[in-house]
mmCIF file of C-alpha atoms and ligand atoms in Angstrom:
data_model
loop_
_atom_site.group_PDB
_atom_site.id
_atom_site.type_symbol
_atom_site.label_atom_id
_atom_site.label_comp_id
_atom_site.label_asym_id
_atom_site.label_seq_id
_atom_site.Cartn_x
_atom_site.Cartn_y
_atom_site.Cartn_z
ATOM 1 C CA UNK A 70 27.534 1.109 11.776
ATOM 2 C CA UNK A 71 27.827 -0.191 8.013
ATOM 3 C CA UNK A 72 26.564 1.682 5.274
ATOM 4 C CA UNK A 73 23.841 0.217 3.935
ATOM 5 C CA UNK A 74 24.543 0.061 -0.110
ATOM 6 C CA UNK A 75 21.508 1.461 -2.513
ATOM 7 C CA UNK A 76 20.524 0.769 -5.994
ATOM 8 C CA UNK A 77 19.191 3.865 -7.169
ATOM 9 C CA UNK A 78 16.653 3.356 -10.932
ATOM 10 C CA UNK A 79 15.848 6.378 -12.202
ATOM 11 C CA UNK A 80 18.008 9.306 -13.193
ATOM 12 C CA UNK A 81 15.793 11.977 -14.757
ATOM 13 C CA UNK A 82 15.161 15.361 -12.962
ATOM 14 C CA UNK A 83 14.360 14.228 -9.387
ATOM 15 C CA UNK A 84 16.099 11.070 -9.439
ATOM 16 C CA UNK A 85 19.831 12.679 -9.909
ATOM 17 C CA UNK A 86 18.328 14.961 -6.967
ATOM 18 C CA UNK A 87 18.702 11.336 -4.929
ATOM 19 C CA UNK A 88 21.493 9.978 -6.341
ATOM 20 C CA UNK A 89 23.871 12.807 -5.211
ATOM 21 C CA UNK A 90 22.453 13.220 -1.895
ATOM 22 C CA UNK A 91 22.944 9.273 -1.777
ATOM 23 C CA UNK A 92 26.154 9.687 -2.964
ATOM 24 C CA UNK A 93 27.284 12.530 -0.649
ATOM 25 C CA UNK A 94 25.213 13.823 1.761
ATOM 26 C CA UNK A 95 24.052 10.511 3.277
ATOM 27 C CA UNK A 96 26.667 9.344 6.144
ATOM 28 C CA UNK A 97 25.297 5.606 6.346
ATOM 29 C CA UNK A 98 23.975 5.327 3.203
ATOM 30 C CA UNK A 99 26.562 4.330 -0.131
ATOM 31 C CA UNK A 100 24.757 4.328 -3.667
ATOM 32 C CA UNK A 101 26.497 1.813 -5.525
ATOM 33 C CA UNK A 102 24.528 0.965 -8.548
ATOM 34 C CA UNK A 103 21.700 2.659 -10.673
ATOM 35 C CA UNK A 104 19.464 1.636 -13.527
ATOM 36 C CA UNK A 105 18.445 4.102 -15.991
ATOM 37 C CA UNK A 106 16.471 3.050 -19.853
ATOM 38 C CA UNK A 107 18.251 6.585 -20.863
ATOM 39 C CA UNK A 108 22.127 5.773 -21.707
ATOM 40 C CA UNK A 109 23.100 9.015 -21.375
ATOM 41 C CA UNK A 110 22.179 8.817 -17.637
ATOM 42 C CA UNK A 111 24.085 5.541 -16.957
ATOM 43 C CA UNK A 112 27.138 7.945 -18.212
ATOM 44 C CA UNK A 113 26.356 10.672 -15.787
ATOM 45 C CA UNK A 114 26.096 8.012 -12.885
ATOM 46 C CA UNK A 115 29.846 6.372 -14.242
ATOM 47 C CA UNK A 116 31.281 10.252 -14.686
ATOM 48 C CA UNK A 117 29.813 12.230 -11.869
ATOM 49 C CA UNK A 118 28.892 9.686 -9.453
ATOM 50 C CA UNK A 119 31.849 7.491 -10.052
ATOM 51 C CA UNK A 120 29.614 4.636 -10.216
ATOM 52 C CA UNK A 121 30.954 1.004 -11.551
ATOM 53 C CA UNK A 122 27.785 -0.795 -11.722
ATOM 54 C CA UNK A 123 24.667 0.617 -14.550
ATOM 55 C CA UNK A 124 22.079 -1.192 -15.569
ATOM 56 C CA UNK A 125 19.860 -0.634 -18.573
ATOM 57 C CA UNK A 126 17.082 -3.431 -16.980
ATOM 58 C CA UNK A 127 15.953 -3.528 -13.632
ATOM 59 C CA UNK A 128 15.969 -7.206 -13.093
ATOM 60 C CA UNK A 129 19.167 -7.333 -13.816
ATOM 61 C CA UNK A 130 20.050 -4.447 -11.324
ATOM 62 C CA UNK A 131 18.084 -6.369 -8.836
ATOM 63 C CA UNK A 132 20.541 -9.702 -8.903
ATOM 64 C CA UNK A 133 23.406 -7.978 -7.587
ATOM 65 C CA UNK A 134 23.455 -9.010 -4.214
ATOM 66 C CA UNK A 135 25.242 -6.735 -2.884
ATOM 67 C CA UNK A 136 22.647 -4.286 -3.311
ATOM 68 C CA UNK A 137 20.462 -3.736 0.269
ATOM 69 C CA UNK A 138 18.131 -1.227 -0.653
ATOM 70 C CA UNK A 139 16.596 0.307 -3.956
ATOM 71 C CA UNK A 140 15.191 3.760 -4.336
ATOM 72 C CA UNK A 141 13.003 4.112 -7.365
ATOM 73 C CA UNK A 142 12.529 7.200 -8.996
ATOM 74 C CA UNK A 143 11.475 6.141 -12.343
ATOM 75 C CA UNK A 144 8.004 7.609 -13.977
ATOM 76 C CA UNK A 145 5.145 6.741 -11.951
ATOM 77 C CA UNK A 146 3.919 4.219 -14.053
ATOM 78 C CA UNK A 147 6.558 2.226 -13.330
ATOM 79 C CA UNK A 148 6.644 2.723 -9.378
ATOM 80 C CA UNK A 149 4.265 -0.549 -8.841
ATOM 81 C CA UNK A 150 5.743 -3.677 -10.279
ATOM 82 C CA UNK A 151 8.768 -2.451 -9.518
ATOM 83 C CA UNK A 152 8.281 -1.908 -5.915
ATOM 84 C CA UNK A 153 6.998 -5.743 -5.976
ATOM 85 C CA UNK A 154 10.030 -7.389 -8.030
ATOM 86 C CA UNK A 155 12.273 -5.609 -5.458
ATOM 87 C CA UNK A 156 10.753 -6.448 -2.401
ATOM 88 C CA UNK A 157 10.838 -10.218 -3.877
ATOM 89 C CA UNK A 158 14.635 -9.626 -4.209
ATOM 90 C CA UNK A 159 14.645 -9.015 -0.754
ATOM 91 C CA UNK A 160 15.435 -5.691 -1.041
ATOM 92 C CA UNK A 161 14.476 -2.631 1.298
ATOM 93 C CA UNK A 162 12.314 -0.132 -1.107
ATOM 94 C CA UNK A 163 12.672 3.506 -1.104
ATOM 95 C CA UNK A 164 9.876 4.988 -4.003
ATOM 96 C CA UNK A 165 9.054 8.315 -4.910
ATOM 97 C CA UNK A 166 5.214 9.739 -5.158
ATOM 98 C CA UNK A 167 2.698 8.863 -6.525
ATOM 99 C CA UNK A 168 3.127 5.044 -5.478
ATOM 100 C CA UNK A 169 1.074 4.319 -8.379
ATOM 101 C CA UNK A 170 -1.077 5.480 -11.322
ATOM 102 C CA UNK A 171 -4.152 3.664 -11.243
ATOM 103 C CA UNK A 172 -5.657 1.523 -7.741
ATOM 104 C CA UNK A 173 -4.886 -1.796 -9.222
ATOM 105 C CA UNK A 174 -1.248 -1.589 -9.146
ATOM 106 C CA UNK A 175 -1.462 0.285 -5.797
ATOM 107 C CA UNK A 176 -2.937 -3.387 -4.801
ATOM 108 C CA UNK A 177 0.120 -4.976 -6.204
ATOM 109 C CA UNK A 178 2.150 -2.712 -3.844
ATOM 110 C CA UNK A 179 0.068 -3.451 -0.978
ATOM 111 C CA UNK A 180 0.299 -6.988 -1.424
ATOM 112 C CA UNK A 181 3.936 -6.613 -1.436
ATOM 113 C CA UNK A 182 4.801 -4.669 1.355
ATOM 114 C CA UNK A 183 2.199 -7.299 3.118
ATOM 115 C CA UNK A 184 4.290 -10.737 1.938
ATOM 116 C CA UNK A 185 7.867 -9.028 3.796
ATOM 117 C CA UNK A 186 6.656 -7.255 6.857
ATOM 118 C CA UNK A 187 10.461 -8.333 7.190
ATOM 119 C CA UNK A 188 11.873 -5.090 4.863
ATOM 120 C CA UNK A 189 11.349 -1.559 4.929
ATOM 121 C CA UNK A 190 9.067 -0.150 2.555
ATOM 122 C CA UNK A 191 9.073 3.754 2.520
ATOM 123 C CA UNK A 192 6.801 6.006 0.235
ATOM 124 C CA UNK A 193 8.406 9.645 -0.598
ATOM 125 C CA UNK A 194 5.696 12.200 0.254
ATOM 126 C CA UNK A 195 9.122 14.256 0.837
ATOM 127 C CA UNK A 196 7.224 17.622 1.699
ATOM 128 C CA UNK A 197 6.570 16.166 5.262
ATOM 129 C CA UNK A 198 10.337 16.156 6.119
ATOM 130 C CA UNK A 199 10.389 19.499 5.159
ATOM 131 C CA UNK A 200 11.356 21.340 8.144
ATOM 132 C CA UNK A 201 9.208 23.881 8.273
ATOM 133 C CA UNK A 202 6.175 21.270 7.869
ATOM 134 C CA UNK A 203 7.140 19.236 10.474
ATOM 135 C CA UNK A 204 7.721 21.659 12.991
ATOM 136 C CA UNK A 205 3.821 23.047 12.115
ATOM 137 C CA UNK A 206 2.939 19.642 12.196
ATOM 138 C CA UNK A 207 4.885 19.466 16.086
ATOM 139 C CA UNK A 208 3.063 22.612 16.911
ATOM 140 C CA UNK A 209 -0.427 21.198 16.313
ATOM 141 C CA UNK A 210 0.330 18.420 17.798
ATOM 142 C CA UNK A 211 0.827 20.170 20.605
ATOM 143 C CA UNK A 212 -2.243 22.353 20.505
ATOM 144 C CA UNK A 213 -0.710 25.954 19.333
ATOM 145 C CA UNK A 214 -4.055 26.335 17.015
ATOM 146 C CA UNK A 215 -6.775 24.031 18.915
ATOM 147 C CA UNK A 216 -8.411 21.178 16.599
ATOM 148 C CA UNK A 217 -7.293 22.135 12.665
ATOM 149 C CA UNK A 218 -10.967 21.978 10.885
ATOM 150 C CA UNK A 219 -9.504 23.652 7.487
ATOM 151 C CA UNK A 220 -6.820 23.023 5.475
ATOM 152 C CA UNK A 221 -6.103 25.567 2.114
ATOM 153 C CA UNK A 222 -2.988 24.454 0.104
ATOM 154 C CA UNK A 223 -1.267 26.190 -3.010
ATOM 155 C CA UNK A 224 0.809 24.561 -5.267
ATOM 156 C CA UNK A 225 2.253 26.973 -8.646
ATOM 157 C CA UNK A 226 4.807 25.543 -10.704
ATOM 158 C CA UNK A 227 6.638 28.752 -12.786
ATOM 159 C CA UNK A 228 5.514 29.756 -15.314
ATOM 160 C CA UNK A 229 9.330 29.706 -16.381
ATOM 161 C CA UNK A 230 8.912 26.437 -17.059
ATOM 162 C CA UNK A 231 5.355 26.403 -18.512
ATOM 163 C CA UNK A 232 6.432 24.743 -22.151
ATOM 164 C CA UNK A 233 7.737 21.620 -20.375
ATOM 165 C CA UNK A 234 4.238 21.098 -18.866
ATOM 166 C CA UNK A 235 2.117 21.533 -21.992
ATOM 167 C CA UNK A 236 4.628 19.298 -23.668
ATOM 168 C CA UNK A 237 3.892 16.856 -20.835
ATOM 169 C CA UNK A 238 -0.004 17.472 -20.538
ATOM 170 C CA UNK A 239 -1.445 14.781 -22.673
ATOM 171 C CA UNK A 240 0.463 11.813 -20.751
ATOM 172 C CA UNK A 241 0.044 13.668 -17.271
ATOM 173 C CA UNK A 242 -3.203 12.155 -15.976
ATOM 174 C CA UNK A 243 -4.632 15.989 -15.410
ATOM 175 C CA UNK A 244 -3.858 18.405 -13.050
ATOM 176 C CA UNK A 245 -5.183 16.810 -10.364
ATOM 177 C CA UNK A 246 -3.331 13.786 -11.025
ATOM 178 C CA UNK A 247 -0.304 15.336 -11.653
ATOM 179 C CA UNK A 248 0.307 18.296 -9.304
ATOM 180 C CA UNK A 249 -2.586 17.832 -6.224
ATOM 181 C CA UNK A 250 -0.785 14.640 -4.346
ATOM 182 C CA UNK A 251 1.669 16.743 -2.039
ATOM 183 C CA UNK A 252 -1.633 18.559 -0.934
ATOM 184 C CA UNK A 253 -3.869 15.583 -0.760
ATOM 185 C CA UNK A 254 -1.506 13.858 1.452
ATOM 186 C CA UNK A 255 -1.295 17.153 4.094
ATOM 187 C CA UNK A 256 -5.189 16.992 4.206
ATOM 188 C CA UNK A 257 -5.009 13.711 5.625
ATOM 189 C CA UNK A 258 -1.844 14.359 7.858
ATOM 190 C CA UNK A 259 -2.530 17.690 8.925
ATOM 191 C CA UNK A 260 -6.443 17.343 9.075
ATOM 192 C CA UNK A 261 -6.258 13.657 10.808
ATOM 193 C CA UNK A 262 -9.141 12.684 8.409
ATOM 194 C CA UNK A 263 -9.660 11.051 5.095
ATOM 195 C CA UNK A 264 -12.110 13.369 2.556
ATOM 196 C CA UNK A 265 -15.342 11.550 1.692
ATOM 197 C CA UNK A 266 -16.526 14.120 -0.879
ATOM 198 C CA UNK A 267 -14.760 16.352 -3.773
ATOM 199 C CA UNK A 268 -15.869 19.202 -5.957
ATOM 200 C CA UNK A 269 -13.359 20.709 -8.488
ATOM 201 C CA UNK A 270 -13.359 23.408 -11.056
ATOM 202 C CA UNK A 271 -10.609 24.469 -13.550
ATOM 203 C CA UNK A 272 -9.537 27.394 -15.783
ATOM 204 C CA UNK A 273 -7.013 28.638 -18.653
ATOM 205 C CA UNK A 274 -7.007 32.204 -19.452
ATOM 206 C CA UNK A 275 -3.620 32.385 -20.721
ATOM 207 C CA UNK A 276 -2.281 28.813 -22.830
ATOM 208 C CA UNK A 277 -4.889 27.146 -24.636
ATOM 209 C CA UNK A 278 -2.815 24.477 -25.377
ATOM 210 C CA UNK A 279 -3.690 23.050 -21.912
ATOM 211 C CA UNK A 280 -7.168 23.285 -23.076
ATOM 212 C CA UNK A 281 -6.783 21.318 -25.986
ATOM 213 C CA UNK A 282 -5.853 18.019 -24.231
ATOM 214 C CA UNK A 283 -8.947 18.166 -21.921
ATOM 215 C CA UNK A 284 -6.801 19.507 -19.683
ATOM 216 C CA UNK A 285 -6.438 23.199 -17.472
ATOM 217 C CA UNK A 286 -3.144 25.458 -16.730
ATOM 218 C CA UNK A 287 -5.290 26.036 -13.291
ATOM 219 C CA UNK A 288 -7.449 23.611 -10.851
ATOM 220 C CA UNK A 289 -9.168 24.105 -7.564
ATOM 221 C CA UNK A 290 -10.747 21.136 -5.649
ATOM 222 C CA UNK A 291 -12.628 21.595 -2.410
ATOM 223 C CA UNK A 292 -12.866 18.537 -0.071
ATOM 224 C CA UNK A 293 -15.281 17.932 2.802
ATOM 225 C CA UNK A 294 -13.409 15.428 5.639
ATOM 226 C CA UNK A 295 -14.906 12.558 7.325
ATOM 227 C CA UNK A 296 -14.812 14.190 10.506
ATOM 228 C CA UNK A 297 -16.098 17.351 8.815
ATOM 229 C CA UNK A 298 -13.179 19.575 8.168
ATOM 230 C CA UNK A 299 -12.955 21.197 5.293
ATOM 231 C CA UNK A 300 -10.046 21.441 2.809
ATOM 232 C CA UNK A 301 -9.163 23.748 -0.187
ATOM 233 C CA UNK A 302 -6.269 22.682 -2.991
ATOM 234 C CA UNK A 303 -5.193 25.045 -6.018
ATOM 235 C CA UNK A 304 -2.904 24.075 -8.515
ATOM 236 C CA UNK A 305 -1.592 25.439 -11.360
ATOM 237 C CA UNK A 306 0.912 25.864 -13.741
ATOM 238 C CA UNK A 307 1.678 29.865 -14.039
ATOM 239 C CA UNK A 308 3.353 31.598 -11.280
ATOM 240 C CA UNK A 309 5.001 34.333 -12.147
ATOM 241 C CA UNK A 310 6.992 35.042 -9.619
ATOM 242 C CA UNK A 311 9.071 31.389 -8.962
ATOM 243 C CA UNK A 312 7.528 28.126 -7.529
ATOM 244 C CA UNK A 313 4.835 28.896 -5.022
ATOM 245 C CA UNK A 314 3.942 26.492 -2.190
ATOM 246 C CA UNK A 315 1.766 27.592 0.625
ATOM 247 C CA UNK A 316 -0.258 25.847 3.306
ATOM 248 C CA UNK A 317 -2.431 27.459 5.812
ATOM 249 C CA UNK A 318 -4.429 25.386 8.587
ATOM 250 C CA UNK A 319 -7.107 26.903 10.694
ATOM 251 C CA UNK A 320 -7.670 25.699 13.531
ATOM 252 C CA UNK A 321 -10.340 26.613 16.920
ATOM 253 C CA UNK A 322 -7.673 28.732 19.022
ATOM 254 C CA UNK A 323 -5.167 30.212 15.999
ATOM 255 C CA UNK A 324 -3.758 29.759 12.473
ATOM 256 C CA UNK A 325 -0.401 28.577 10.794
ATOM 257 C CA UNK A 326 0.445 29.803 7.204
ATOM 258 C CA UNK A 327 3.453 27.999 5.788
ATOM 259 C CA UNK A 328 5.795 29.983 3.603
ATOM 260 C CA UNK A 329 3.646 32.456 2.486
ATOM 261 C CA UNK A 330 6.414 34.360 0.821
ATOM 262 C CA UNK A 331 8.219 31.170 -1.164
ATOM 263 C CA UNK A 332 11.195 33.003 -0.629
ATOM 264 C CA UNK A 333 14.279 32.381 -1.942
ATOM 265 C CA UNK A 334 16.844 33.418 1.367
ATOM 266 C CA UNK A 335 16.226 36.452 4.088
ATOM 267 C CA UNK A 336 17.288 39.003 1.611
ATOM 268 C CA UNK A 337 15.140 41.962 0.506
ATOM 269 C CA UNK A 338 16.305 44.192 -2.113
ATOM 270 C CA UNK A 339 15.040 47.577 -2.120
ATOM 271 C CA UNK A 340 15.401 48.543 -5.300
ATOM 272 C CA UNK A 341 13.430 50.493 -8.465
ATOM 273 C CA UNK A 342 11.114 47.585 -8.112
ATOM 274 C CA UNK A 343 10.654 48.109 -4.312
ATOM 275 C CA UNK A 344 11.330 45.955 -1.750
ATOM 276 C CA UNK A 345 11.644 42.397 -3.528
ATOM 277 C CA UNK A 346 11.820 39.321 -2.098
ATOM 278 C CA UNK A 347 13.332 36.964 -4.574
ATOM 279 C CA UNK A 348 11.372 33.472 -4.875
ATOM 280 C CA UNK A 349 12.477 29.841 -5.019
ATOM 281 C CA UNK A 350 12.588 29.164 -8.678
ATOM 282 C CA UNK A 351 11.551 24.774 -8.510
ATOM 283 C CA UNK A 352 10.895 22.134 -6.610
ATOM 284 C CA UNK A 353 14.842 21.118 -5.973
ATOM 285 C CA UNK A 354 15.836 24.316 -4.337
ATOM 286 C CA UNK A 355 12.588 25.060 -2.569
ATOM 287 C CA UNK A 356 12.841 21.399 -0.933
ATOM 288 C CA UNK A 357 16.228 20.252 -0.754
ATOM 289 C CA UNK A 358 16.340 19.464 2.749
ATOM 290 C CA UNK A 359 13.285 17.746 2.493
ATOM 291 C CA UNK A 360 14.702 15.374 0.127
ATOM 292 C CA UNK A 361 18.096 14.622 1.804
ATOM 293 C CA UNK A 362 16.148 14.450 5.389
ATOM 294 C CA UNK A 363 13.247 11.771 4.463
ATOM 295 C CA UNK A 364 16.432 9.245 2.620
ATOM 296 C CA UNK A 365 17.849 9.744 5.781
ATOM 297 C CA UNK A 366 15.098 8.986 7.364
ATOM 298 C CA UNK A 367 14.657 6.138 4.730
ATOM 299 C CA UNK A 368 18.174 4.327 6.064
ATOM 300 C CA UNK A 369 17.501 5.042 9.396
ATOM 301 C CA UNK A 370 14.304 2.855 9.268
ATOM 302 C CA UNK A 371 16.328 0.690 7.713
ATOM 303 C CA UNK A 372 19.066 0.316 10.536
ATOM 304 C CA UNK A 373 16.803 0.411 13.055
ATOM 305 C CA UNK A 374 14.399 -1.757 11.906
ATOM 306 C CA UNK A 375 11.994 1.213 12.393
ATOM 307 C CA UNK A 376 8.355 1.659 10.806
ATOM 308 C CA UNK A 377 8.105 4.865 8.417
ATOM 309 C CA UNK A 378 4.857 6.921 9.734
ATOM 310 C CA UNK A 379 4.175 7.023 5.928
ATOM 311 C CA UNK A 380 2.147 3.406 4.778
ATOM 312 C CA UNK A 381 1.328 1.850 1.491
ATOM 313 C CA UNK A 382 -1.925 2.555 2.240
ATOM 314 C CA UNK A 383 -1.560 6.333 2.710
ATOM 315 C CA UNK A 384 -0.289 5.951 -1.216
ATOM 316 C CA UNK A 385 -3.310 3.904 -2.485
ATOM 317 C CA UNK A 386 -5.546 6.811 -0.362
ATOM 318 C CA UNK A 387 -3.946 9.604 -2.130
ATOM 319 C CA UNK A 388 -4.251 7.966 -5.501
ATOM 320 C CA UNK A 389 -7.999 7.642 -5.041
ATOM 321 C CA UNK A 390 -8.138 10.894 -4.170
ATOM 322 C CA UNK A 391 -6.950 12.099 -6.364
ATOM 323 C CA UNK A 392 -8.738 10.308 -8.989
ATOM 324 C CA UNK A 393 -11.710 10.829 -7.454
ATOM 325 C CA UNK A 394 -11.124 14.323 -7.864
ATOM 326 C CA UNK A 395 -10.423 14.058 -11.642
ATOM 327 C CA UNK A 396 -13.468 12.527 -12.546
ATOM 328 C CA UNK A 397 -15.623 15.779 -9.864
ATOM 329 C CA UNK A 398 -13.510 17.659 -12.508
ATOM 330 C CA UNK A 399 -14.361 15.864 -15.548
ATOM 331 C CA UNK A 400 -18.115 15.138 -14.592
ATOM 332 C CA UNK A 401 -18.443 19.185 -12.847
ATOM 333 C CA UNK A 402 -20.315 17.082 -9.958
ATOM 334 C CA UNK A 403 -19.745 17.107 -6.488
ATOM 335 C CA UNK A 404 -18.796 13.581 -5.927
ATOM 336 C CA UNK A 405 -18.147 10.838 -2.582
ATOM 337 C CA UNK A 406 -14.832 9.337 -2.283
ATOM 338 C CA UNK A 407 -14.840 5.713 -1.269
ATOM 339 C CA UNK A 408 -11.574 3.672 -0.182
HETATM 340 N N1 NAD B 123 8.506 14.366 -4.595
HETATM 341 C C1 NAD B 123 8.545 15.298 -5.515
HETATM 342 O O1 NAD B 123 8.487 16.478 -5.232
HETATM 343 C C2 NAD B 123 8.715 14.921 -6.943
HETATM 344 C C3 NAD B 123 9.194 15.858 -7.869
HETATM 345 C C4 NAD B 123 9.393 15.437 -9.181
HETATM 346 C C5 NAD B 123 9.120 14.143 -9.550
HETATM 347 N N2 NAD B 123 8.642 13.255 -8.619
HETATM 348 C C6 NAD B 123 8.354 11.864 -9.009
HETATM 349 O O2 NAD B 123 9.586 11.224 -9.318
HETATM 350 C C7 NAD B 123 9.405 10.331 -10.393
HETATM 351 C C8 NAD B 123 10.386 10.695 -11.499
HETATM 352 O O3 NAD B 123 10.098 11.984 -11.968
HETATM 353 P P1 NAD B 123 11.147 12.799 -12.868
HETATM 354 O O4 NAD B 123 10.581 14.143 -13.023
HETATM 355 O O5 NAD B 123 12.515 12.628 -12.323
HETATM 356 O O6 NAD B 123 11.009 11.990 -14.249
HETATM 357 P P2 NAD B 123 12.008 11.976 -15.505
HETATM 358 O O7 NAD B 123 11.142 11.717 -16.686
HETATM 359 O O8 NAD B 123 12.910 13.153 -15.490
HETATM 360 O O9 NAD B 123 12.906 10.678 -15.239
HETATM 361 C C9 NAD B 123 12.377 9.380 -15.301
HETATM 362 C C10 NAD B 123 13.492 8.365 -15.086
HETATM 363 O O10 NAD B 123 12.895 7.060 -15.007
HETATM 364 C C11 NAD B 123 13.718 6.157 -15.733
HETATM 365 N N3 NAD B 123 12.925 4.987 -16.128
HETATM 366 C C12 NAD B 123 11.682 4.975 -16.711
HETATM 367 N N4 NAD B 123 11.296 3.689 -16.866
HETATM 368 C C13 NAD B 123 12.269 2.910 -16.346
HETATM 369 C C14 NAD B 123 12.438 1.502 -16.204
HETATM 370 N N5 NAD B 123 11.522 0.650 -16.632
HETATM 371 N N6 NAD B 123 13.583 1.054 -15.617
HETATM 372 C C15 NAD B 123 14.523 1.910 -15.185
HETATM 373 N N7 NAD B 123 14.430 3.254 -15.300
HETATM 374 C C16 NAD B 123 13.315 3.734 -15.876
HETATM 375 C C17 NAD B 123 14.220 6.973 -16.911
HETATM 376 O O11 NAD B 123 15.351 6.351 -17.451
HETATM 377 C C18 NAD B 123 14.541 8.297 -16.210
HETATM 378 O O12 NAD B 123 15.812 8.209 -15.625
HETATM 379 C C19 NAD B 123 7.945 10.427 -10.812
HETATM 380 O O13 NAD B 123 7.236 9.376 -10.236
HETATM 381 C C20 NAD B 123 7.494 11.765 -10.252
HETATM 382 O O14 NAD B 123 6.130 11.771 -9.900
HETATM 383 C C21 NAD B 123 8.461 13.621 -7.347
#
């Protein structure tokens, strides 16, 4: 089968994350161009990806015809009209999370994907091709823990890297906003159910600076579901231990807690300390897999002329969402969600 050739824009942290596994890792998949507004990127792409073909503008990436597909990991703000002008280049569209940052531009996208039911579009909630969330996924499905009625996700970036967020606060959107969409998403997938009402809290106790853009190092939201499940999210910015992501779903007949431990490997090192498990330390190691398994899945949709389980409209959901639970945080109300 022919590779199909990929146009990668974007080349910051998570977007070099794609390129390589596009570059190596994919077997029918061959990145061939990318688009980056940061020169120093389009060098990396020329010198470690041996790429020919950079673009500063993505219109201009967008003529070359040879390109099939485009995978766009640029900042969020930019996910929208770009997943529009690339569809009307009649291009299949790869894009990262969020799909958008406010519900007007998620309209754009929607209207997109609508004019060419003819080319994939694929949205990058990666954690679901994780494989240890889509085997507990497999397992409710088939009834290991009854009907799921609650849902409690955690989701702790390190505090190791705890200067790059406050630097980052201001333009972030919130906490909710920023670091609540993986776990929005698995109420709705893992729950079967959209959440019609939101209360949220938050809380610094150890970097004001958080504080001081009308913003918190720690947020917990608490959703009730349409078909009355419950769910629980906390976020935050301060684990000391590595990057800590943890699900649990509770279901009628039994429970399943995803990594618990967000351990590094099977090691434990008994030591003066004890016996340690050492911790993932960021997103890239913790879901690497996740990331090279949902592009494949990406070019497999595209081969097989395939639907992706994920829609556009799952994105615009989780955006309101999560806006929705931004302003329960702002306004300290508890507040319905509408679509
Ligand atoms: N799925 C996940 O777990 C996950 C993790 C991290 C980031 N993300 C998402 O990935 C996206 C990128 O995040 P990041 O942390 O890599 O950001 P980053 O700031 O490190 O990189 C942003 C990239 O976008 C490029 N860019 C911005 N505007 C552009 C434009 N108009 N044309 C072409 N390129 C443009 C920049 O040149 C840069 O290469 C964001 O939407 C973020 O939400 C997802």
């Amino acid at each position: 089968m022919e590779k199909i050739k990929v146009g990668i824009a974007g080349l910051g942290r998570l977007g070099k994350e794609h390129a390589k596994n596009l570059s190596f890792k994919i077997a029918n998949a061959e990145l061939t161009a990318a688009c980056s507004i940061v020169p120093s990127e389009l060098e990396y792409a020329k010198k470690e990806l041996g790429l020919e073909k950079v673009y500063l503008d993505f219109h201009e990436m967008l003529k070359d015809a040879d390109i099939e597909a485009v995978v766009i990991v640029t900042t969020s703000d930019q996910h929208c009209w770009q997943i529009a002008a690339a569809l009307d280049a009649g291009k299949h569209v790869f894009t990262d999370k969020p799909l958008g940052v406010t519900i007007e531009e998620c309209k754009i996208a929607e209207k997109a994907v609508e004019r060419h039911p003819e080319l994939t579009f694929f949205l990058g909630f990666m954690r679901r091709f994780d494989p240890s969330y889509s085997h507990a996924k497999e397992k409710i499905k088939q009834g290991a823990i009854g009907k799921p009625y609650m849902l409690k996700a955690t989701g702790i970036d390190p505090e190791a890297l705890v200067e790059g967020a406050i630097k980052f606060a201001s333009k972030s959107g919130g906490i909710f906003i920023d670091m609540a969409i993986h776990d929005i998403d698995f109420i709705r997938w893992f729950l079967e159910s959209d959440p019609v009402e939101v209360y949220a809290a938050g809380a610094t106790f150890k970097h004001p600076e958080f504080k001081a853009v009308g913003d918190d190092e720690t947020g917990a939201a608490m959703y009730k579901c349409a078909n009355g499940a419950i769910a629980f999210v906390h976020v935050g910015r301060t684990a000391p231990h590595g990057y800590h992501v943890e699900t649990e779903i509770i279901g009628t007949e039994g429970t399943i807690r995803i990594s618990p431990v967000p351990e590094k490997n099977l090691c434990m090192i008994y030591d003066q300390h004890g016996a340690v498990k050492e911790c993932v330390s960021g997103f890239p190691e913790r879901f690497a897999d996740a990331y090279r398994i949902e592009m494949e899945n990406f070019i497999h949709c595209i081969q097989q002329k395939d639907k992706p389980e994920i829609t556009v409209y799952d994105g615009t959901k989780s955006t309101q969402i999560a806006f929705t639970t931004m302003e329960a945080y702002k306004k300290r109300k508890l507040l319905p969600i509408t679509y």
